[in-house]
PDB file of C-alpha atoms in Angstrom:
ATOM      1  CA  MET R  53       0.022   0.173  -0.053  1.00 90.00           C
ATOM      2  CA  ARG R  54       1.370   3.452  -0.909  1.00 94.00           C
ATOM      3  CA  LYS R  55       1.885   5.854   1.793  1.00 95.00           C
ATOM      4  CA  ILE R  56       0.707   9.398   1.981  1.00 95.00           C
ATOM      5  CA  THR R  57       3.015  12.079   3.438  1.00 95.00           C
ATOM      6  CA  ALA R  58       1.815  15.721   4.144  1.00 95.00           C
ATOM      7  CA  GLY R  59       4.052  18.765   4.512  1.00 94.00           C
ATOM      8  CA  LEU R  60       2.707  22.154   6.033  1.00 94.00           C
ATOM      9  CA  PHE R  61       4.383  25.316   6.979  1.00 93.00           C
ATOM     10  CA  ILE R  62       2.622  26.291  10.155  1.00 95.00           C
ATOM     11  CA  SER R  63       3.061  29.247  12.665  1.00 94.00           C
ATOM     12  CA  ALA R  64       3.630  28.931  16.396  1.00 94.00           C
ATOM     13  CA  ASP R  65      -0.032  29.353  16.839  1.00 93.00           C
ATOM     14  CA  GLY R  66      -1.160  27.075  14.286  1.00 92.00           C
ATOM     15  CA  VAL R  67      -1.941  29.301  11.418  1.00 92.00           C
ATOM     16  CA  VAL R  68      -1.324  27.430   7.945  1.00 92.00           C
ATOM     17  CA  GLU R  69      -3.041  30.276   5.891  1.00 88.00           C
ATOM     18  CA  SER R  70      -0.931  32.101   3.228  1.00 86.00           C
ATOM     19  CA  PRO R  71       2.393  31.080   4.251  1.00 85.00           C
ATOM     20  CA  GLU R  72       3.749  32.873   1.274  1.00 82.00           C
ATOM     21  CA  GLN R  73       3.252  36.070   3.234  1.00 85.00           C
ATOM     22  CA  TRP R  74       5.089  34.973   6.385  1.00 85.00           C
ATOM     23  CA  HIS R  75       7.537  31.919   6.002  1.00 87.00           C
ATOM     24  CA  PHE R  76      10.186  33.135   3.537  1.00 86.00           C
ATOM     25  CA  LYS R  77      11.841  35.159   6.321  1.00 86.00           C
ATOM     26  CA  TYR R  78      12.649  31.789   7.957  1.00 85.00           C
ATOM     27  CA  PHE R  79      13.389  29.715   4.902  1.00 87.00           C
ATOM     28  CA  ASP R  80      17.036  28.548   4.918  1.00 87.00           C
ATOM     29  CA  ALA R  81      19.120  25.813   3.405  1.00 87.00           C
ATOM     30  CA  GLU R  82      18.134  23.215   6.179  1.00 89.00           C
ATOM     31  CA  LEU R  83      14.281  24.055   5.690  1.00 88.00           C
ATOM     32  CA  GLY R  84      14.625  23.811   1.729  1.00 85.00           C
ATOM     33  CA  ALA R  85      16.635  20.588   1.951  1.00 87.00           C
ATOM     34  CA  ALA R  86      13.770  19.180   4.424  1.00 90.00           C
ATOM     35  CA  VAL R  87      11.146  20.263   2.035  1.00 86.00           C
ATOM     36  CA  GLY R  88      13.095  18.803  -0.968  1.00 83.00           C
ATOM     37  CA  GLU R  89      13.567  15.574   0.547  1.00 85.00           C
ATOM     38  CA  LEU R  90       9.752  15.471   1.266  1.00 83.00           C
ATOM     39  CA  LEU R  91       8.538  16.332  -2.121  1.00 79.00           C
ATOM     40  CA  GLY R  92      11.574  14.558  -3.843  1.00 79.00           C
ATOM     41  CA  ALA R  93      10.743  11.176  -2.176  1.00 83.00           C
ATOM     42  CA  SER R  94       7.082  11.105  -3.952  1.00 90.00           C
ATOM     43  CA  ASP R  95       6.092  10.113  -7.494  1.00 91.00           C
ATOM     44  CA  THR R  96       2.674  11.460  -7.042  1.00 94.00           C
ATOM     45  CA  VAL R  97       1.730  14.548  -5.422  1.00 94.00           C
ATOM     46  CA  LEU R  98      -1.931  15.173  -4.130  1.00 95.00           C
ATOM     47  CA  MET R  99      -3.217  18.660  -3.749  1.00 93.00           C
ATOM     48  CA  GLY R 100      -6.318  20.854  -3.775  1.00 92.00           C
ATOM     49  CA  ARG R 101      -7.280  23.384  -6.674  1.00 92.00           C
ATOM     50  CA  ALA R 102      -5.967  26.109  -4.861  1.00 90.00           C
ATOM     51  CA  THR R 103      -2.502  24.896  -4.124  1.00 90.00           C
ATOM     52  CA  TYR R 104      -2.369  23.533  -7.620  1.00 93.00           C
ATOM     53  CA  ASP R 105      -3.250  27.058  -8.975  1.00 91.00           C
ATOM     54  CA  VAL R 106      -0.172  28.300  -7.129  1.00 89.00           C
ATOM     55  CA  PHE R 107       2.076  25.617  -8.127  1.00 91.00           C
ATOM     56  CA  ALA R 108       1.081  25.723 -11.730  1.00 93.00           C
ATOM     57  CA  GLY R 109       1.519  29.526 -11.709  1.00 92.00           C
ATOM     58  CA  THR R 110       4.987  29.494 -10.315  1.00 90.00           C
ATOM     59  CA  TRP R 111       6.800  26.254 -11.057  1.00 91.00           C
ATOM     60  CA  PRO R 112       6.683  26.089 -14.914  1.00 93.00           C
ATOM     61  CA  ALA R 113       7.922  29.552 -15.067  1.00 93.00           C
ATOM     62  CA  VAL R 114      10.819  28.678 -12.698  1.00 91.00           C
ATOM     63  CA  GLU R 115      11.719  25.597 -14.752  1.00 92.00           C
ATOM     64  CA  GLU R 116      11.890  27.585 -18.117  1.00 92.00           C
ATOM     65  CA  ALA R 117      13.834  30.412 -16.604  1.00 92.00           C
ATOM     66  CA  GLY R 118      16.572  27.821 -15.849  1.00 88.00           C
ATOM     67  CA  GLY R 119      17.913  29.343 -12.382  1.00 85.00           C
ATOM     68  CA  GLU R 120      18.984  27.853  -9.247  1.00 83.00           C
ATOM     69  CA  GLU R 121      15.662  26.318  -8.725  1.00 82.00           C
ATOM     70  CA  ALA R 122      15.051  24.841 -11.939  1.00 88.00           C
ATOM     71  CA  GLY R 123      16.110  21.399 -11.295  1.00 85.00           C
ATOM     72  CA  MET R 124      13.416  21.284  -8.435  1.00 84.00           C
ATOM     73  CA  ALA R 125      10.982  22.909 -10.789  1.00 87.00           C
ATOM     74  CA  LYS R 126      11.550  20.258 -13.491  1.00 91.00           C
ATOM     75  CA  ALA R 127      10.999  17.634 -10.936  1.00 89.00           C
ATOM     76  CA  ILE R 128       7.597  18.722  -9.653  1.00 90.00           C
ATOM     77  CA  GLY R 129       6.649  19.148 -13.492  1.00 92.00           C
ATOM     78  CA  ASP R 130       7.876  15.349 -14.109  1.00 94.00           C
ATOM     79  CA  THR R 131       5.775  14.276 -10.965  1.00 93.00           C
ATOM     80  CA  ARG R 132       2.335  13.095 -11.411  1.00 95.00           C
ATOM     81  CA  LYS R 133      -0.126  15.684  -9.889  1.00 95.00           C
ATOM     82  CA  ILE R 134      -3.578  14.648  -8.999  1.00 96.00           C
ATOM     83  CA  VAL R 135      -5.836  17.609  -8.050  1.00 96.00           C
ATOM     84  CA  VAL R 136      -8.976  17.486  -5.925  1.00 94.00           C
ATOM     85  CA  SER R 137     -11.966  19.814  -6.881  1.00 92.00           C
ATOM     86  CA  HIS R 138     -15.592  19.605  -7.155  1.00 89.00           C
ATOM     87  CA  GLN R 139     -15.176  21.683 -10.385  1.00 90.00           C
ATOM     88  CA  ASP R 140     -14.493  20.284 -13.862  1.00 90.00           C
ATOM     89  CA  LEU R 141     -10.807  21.317 -14.428  1.00 90.00           C
ATOM     90  CA  SER R 142      -8.432  21.563 -17.479  1.00 90.00           C
ATOM     91  CA  PHE R 143      -4.848  21.466 -17.149  1.00 94.00           C
ATOM     92  CA  THR R 144      -1.775  23.089 -19.088  1.00 92.00           C
ATOM     93  CA  TRP R 145       0.874  21.669 -16.865  1.00 95.00           C
ATOM     94  CA  ARG R 146       2.100  18.294 -17.826  1.00 96.00           C
ATOM     95  CA  ASN R 147       1.280  15.002 -15.765  1.00 96.00           C
ATOM     96  CA  SER R 148      -1.812  16.800 -14.120  1.00 96.00           C
ATOM     97  CA  GLU R 149      -5.018  14.895 -13.490  1.00 95.00           C
ATOM     98  CA  GLN R 150      -8.112  15.516 -11.418  1.00 96.00           C
ATOM     99  CA  LEU R 151      -9.322  13.022  -8.671  1.00 95.00           C
ATOM    100  CA  LYS R 152     -13.010  12.646  -9.829  1.00 89.00           C
ATOM    101  CA  GLY R 153     -15.666  11.271  -7.363  1.00 90.00           C
ATOM    102  CA  ASP R 154     -15.450  11.229  -3.748  1.00 93.00           C
ATOM    103  CA  LEU R 155     -12.249  12.085  -2.169  1.00 95.00           C
ATOM    104  CA  ILE R 156     -12.018   9.499   0.479  1.00 95.00           C
ATOM    105  CA  GLU R 157     -13.071   6.619  -2.053  1.00 96.00           C
ATOM    106  CA  GLY R 158     -10.481   8.245  -4.529  1.00 95.00           C
ATOM    107  CA  VAL R 159      -7.544   8.302  -1.942  1.00 96.00           C
ATOM    108  CA  ARG R 160      -8.169   4.653  -0.864  1.00 96.00           C
ATOM    109  CA  ALA R 161      -8.008   3.562  -4.350  1.00 95.00           C
ATOM    110  CA  LEU R 162      -4.874   5.589  -5.104  1.00 95.00           C
ATOM    111  CA  LYS R 163      -3.523   4.155  -2.048  1.00 95.00           C
ATOM    112  CA  GLN R 164      -3.623   0.710  -3.725  1.00 95.00           C
ATOM    113  CA  GLU R 165      -2.176   1.687  -7.000  1.00 94.00           C
ATOM    114  CA  GLU R 166       1.203   0.600  -7.940  1.00 93.00           C
ATOM    115  CA  GLY R 167       3.673   3.132  -7.105  1.00 92.00           C
ATOM    116  CA  GLY R 168       5.964   5.129  -4.792  1.00 92.00           C
ATOM    117  CA  PRO R 169       4.991   7.574  -1.951  1.00 93.00           C
ATOM    118  CA  ILE R 170       2.322  10.064  -2.554  1.00 95.00           C
ATOM    119  CA  GLY R 171       3.353  13.566  -1.212  1.00 94.00           C
ATOM    120  CA  MET R 172       1.074  16.610  -0.129  1.00 92.00           C
ATOM    121  CA  SER R 173       2.083  20.311   0.260  1.00 86.00           C
ATOM    122  CA  GLY R 174      -0.484  22.670   1.409  1.00 83.00           C
ATOM    123  CA  SER R 175      -4.019  21.783   0.643  1.00 88.00           C
ATOM    124  CA  VAL R 176      -5.053  22.154   4.205  1.00 90.00           C
ATOM    125  CA  SER R 177      -8.944  21.126   3.584  1.00 89.00           C
ATOM    126  CA  VAL R 178      -7.678  17.997   1.741  1.00 93.00           C
ATOM    127  CA  VAL R 179      -5.116  17.277   4.654  1.00 93.00           C
ATOM    128  CA  ARG R 180      -7.833  17.727   7.290  1.00 91.00           C
ATOM    129  CA  ARG R 181     -10.440  15.272   5.695  1.00 91.00           C
ATOM    130  CA  LEU R 182      -7.308  12.611   5.361  1.00 94.00           C
ATOM    131  CA  LEU R 183      -6.506  12.691   8.705  1.00 92.00           C
ATOM    132  CA  ALA R 184     -10.236  12.720  10.076  1.00 89.00           C
ATOM    133  CA  ALA R 185     -10.529   9.390   7.787  1.00 92.00           C
ATOM    134  CA  GLY R 186      -7.369   7.814   8.768  1.00 92.00           C
ATOM    135  CA  LEU R 187      -5.730   7.983   5.378  1.00 94.00           C
ATOM    136  CA  LEU R 188      -2.693  10.257   6.062  1.00 95.00           C
ATOM    137  CA  ASP R 189       0.459   8.103   7.202  1.00 95.00           C
ATOM    138  CA  GLU R 190       2.609  11.142   7.942  1.00 95.00           C
ATOM    139  CA  LEU R 191       2.020  14.726   8.987  1.00 96.00           C
ATOM    140  CA  ASN R 192       5.068  16.951   8.504  1.00 95.00           C
ATOM    141  CA  LEU R 193       4.758  20.326  10.322  1.00 96.00           C
ATOM    142  CA  PHE R 194       7.351  23.000   9.739  1.00 95.00           C
ATOM    143  CA  VAL R 195       6.611  24.954  12.703  1.00 96.00           C
ATOM    144  CA  HIS R 196       7.835  28.609  12.276  1.00 95.00           C
ATOM    145  CA  PRO R 197       8.784  31.039  15.180  1.00 94.00           C
ATOM    146  CA  VAL R 198       6.123  33.456  14.480  1.00 93.00           C
ATOM    147  CA  ALA R 199       2.548  33.826  16.001  1.00 93.00           C
ATOM    148  CA  ARG R 200       0.291  35.048  13.399  1.00 92.00           C
ATOM    149  CA  GLY R 201      -2.737  35.743  15.581  1.00 89.00           C
ATOM    150  CA  ALA R 202      -5.328  35.428  13.034  1.00 90.00           C
ATOM    151  CA  GLY R 203      -5.705  33.137   9.877  1.00 90.00           C
ATOM    152  CA  LEU R 204      -6.817  29.660   9.044  1.00 89.00           C
ATOM    153  CA  ARG R 205      -5.508  27.113  11.277  1.00 90.00           C
ATOM    154  CA  LEU R 206      -4.826  23.394  10.836  1.00 89.00           C
ATOM    155  CA  PHE R 207      -7.393  22.199  13.337  1.00 85.00           C
ATOM    156  CA  ASP R 208     -10.228  24.217  14.099  1.00 76.00           C
ATOM    157  CA  GLU R 209     -12.720  24.236  17.037  1.00 73.00           C
ATOM    158  CA  THR R 210     -15.260  22.128  15.367  1.00 68.00           C
ATOM    159  CA  ALA R 211     -12.867  19.154  14.519  1.00 69.00           C
ATOM    160  CA  ASP R 212     -13.074  15.690  16.461  1.00 79.00           C
ATOM    161  CA  PRO R 213      -9.943  14.838  18.235  1.00 84.00           C
ATOM    162  CA  ILE R 214      -7.356  13.083  16.245  1.00 86.00           C
ATOM    163  CA  GLU R 215      -4.714  11.367  18.032  1.00 89.00           C
ATOM    164  CA  LEU R 216      -1.200  11.613  16.747  1.00 92.00           C
ATOM    165  CA  LYS R 217       2.213  10.030  17.509  1.00 95.00           C
ATOM    166  CA  LEU R 218       5.401  11.920  17.232  1.00 96.00           C
ATOM    167  CA  LEU R 219       7.978  10.010  15.005  1.00 95.00           C
ATOM    168  CA  SER R 220      10.606  12.765  14.829  1.00 96.00           C
ATOM    169  CA  CYS R 221      11.393  16.354  15.776  1.00 97.00           C
ATOM    170  CA  ARG R 222      14.440  18.300  14.466  1.00 96.00           C
ATOM    171  CA  ALA R 223      15.096  22.148  15.099  1.00 96.00           C
ATOM    172  CA  PHE R 224      16.557  24.153  12.343  1.00 94.00           C
ATOM    173  CA  ALA R 225      19.221  26.907  12.912  1.00 92.00           C
ATOM    174  CA  GLY R 226      16.896  29.623  11.711  1.00 91.00           C
ATOM    175  CA  GLY R 227      14.189  28.874  14.226  1.00 93.00           C
ATOM    176  CA  THR R 228      11.871  26.452  12.535  1.00 94.00           C
ATOM    177  CA  VAL R 229      11.115  23.064  14.258  1.00 96.00           C
ATOM    178  CA  HIS R 230      10.309  20.085  11.722  1.00 96.00           C
ATOM    179  CA  MET R 231       7.908  17.765  13.616  1.00 97.00           C
ATOM    180  CA  VAL R 232       6.679  14.555  11.962  1.00 96.00           C
ATOM    181  CA  TYR R 233       3.540  12.817  13.282  1.00 96.00           C
ATOM    182  CA  GLY R 234       2.016   9.539  12.246  1.00 94.00           C
ATOM    183  CA  PRO R 235      -1.428   8.314  13.408  1.00 90.00           C
ATOM    184  CA  ALA R 236      -1.418   7.262  17.170  1.00 87.00           C
ATOM    185  CA  SER R 237      -2.990   3.962  16.161  1.00 80.00           C
ATOM    186  CA  ALA R 238      -0.244   2.847  13.651  1.00 61.00           C
ATOM    187  CA  ALA R 239       1.361  -0.136  14.694  1.00 51.00           C
ATOM    188  CA  GLU R 240       4.677   0.218  16.477  1.00 49.00           C
TER     189      GLU R 240
END
């Protein structure tokens, strides 16, 4: 069975909304390497439509420009991208497709397919639903040393409790802490 691993930038007070507005101050080589390893280990990326729109609006141009991040941009472009949306979508970025039908059923089927790990970056609403359904195998939280005060949080007040188990924790020199959680119910 394929493993699903999600990665989120999150503030110290739990905000995950619009990290592009606050996380770059803390982005350093260590954080970049950790994020690169996370996405680089996946042969498929699962994401919501809003995250896809950001990625598709950024990475193809980065790849075409041929700069320092062109290799990572090409790798993301070459990766299979599955987009979750209730709207019918059309794609211009290569290797992109839409997950049709029910999210939970579709992800269960995806986990049964042949292939390597499935990565996620952002896509908070999808991460929430997969956590609640017990389908997320690892949750990588990159906790930044900033309190946002307001904004969408990973877990809201209406969410049912979700038991997690800390798998690893590493502090980066820039102040970000990388915490990896798995389901508490997972076998030891």
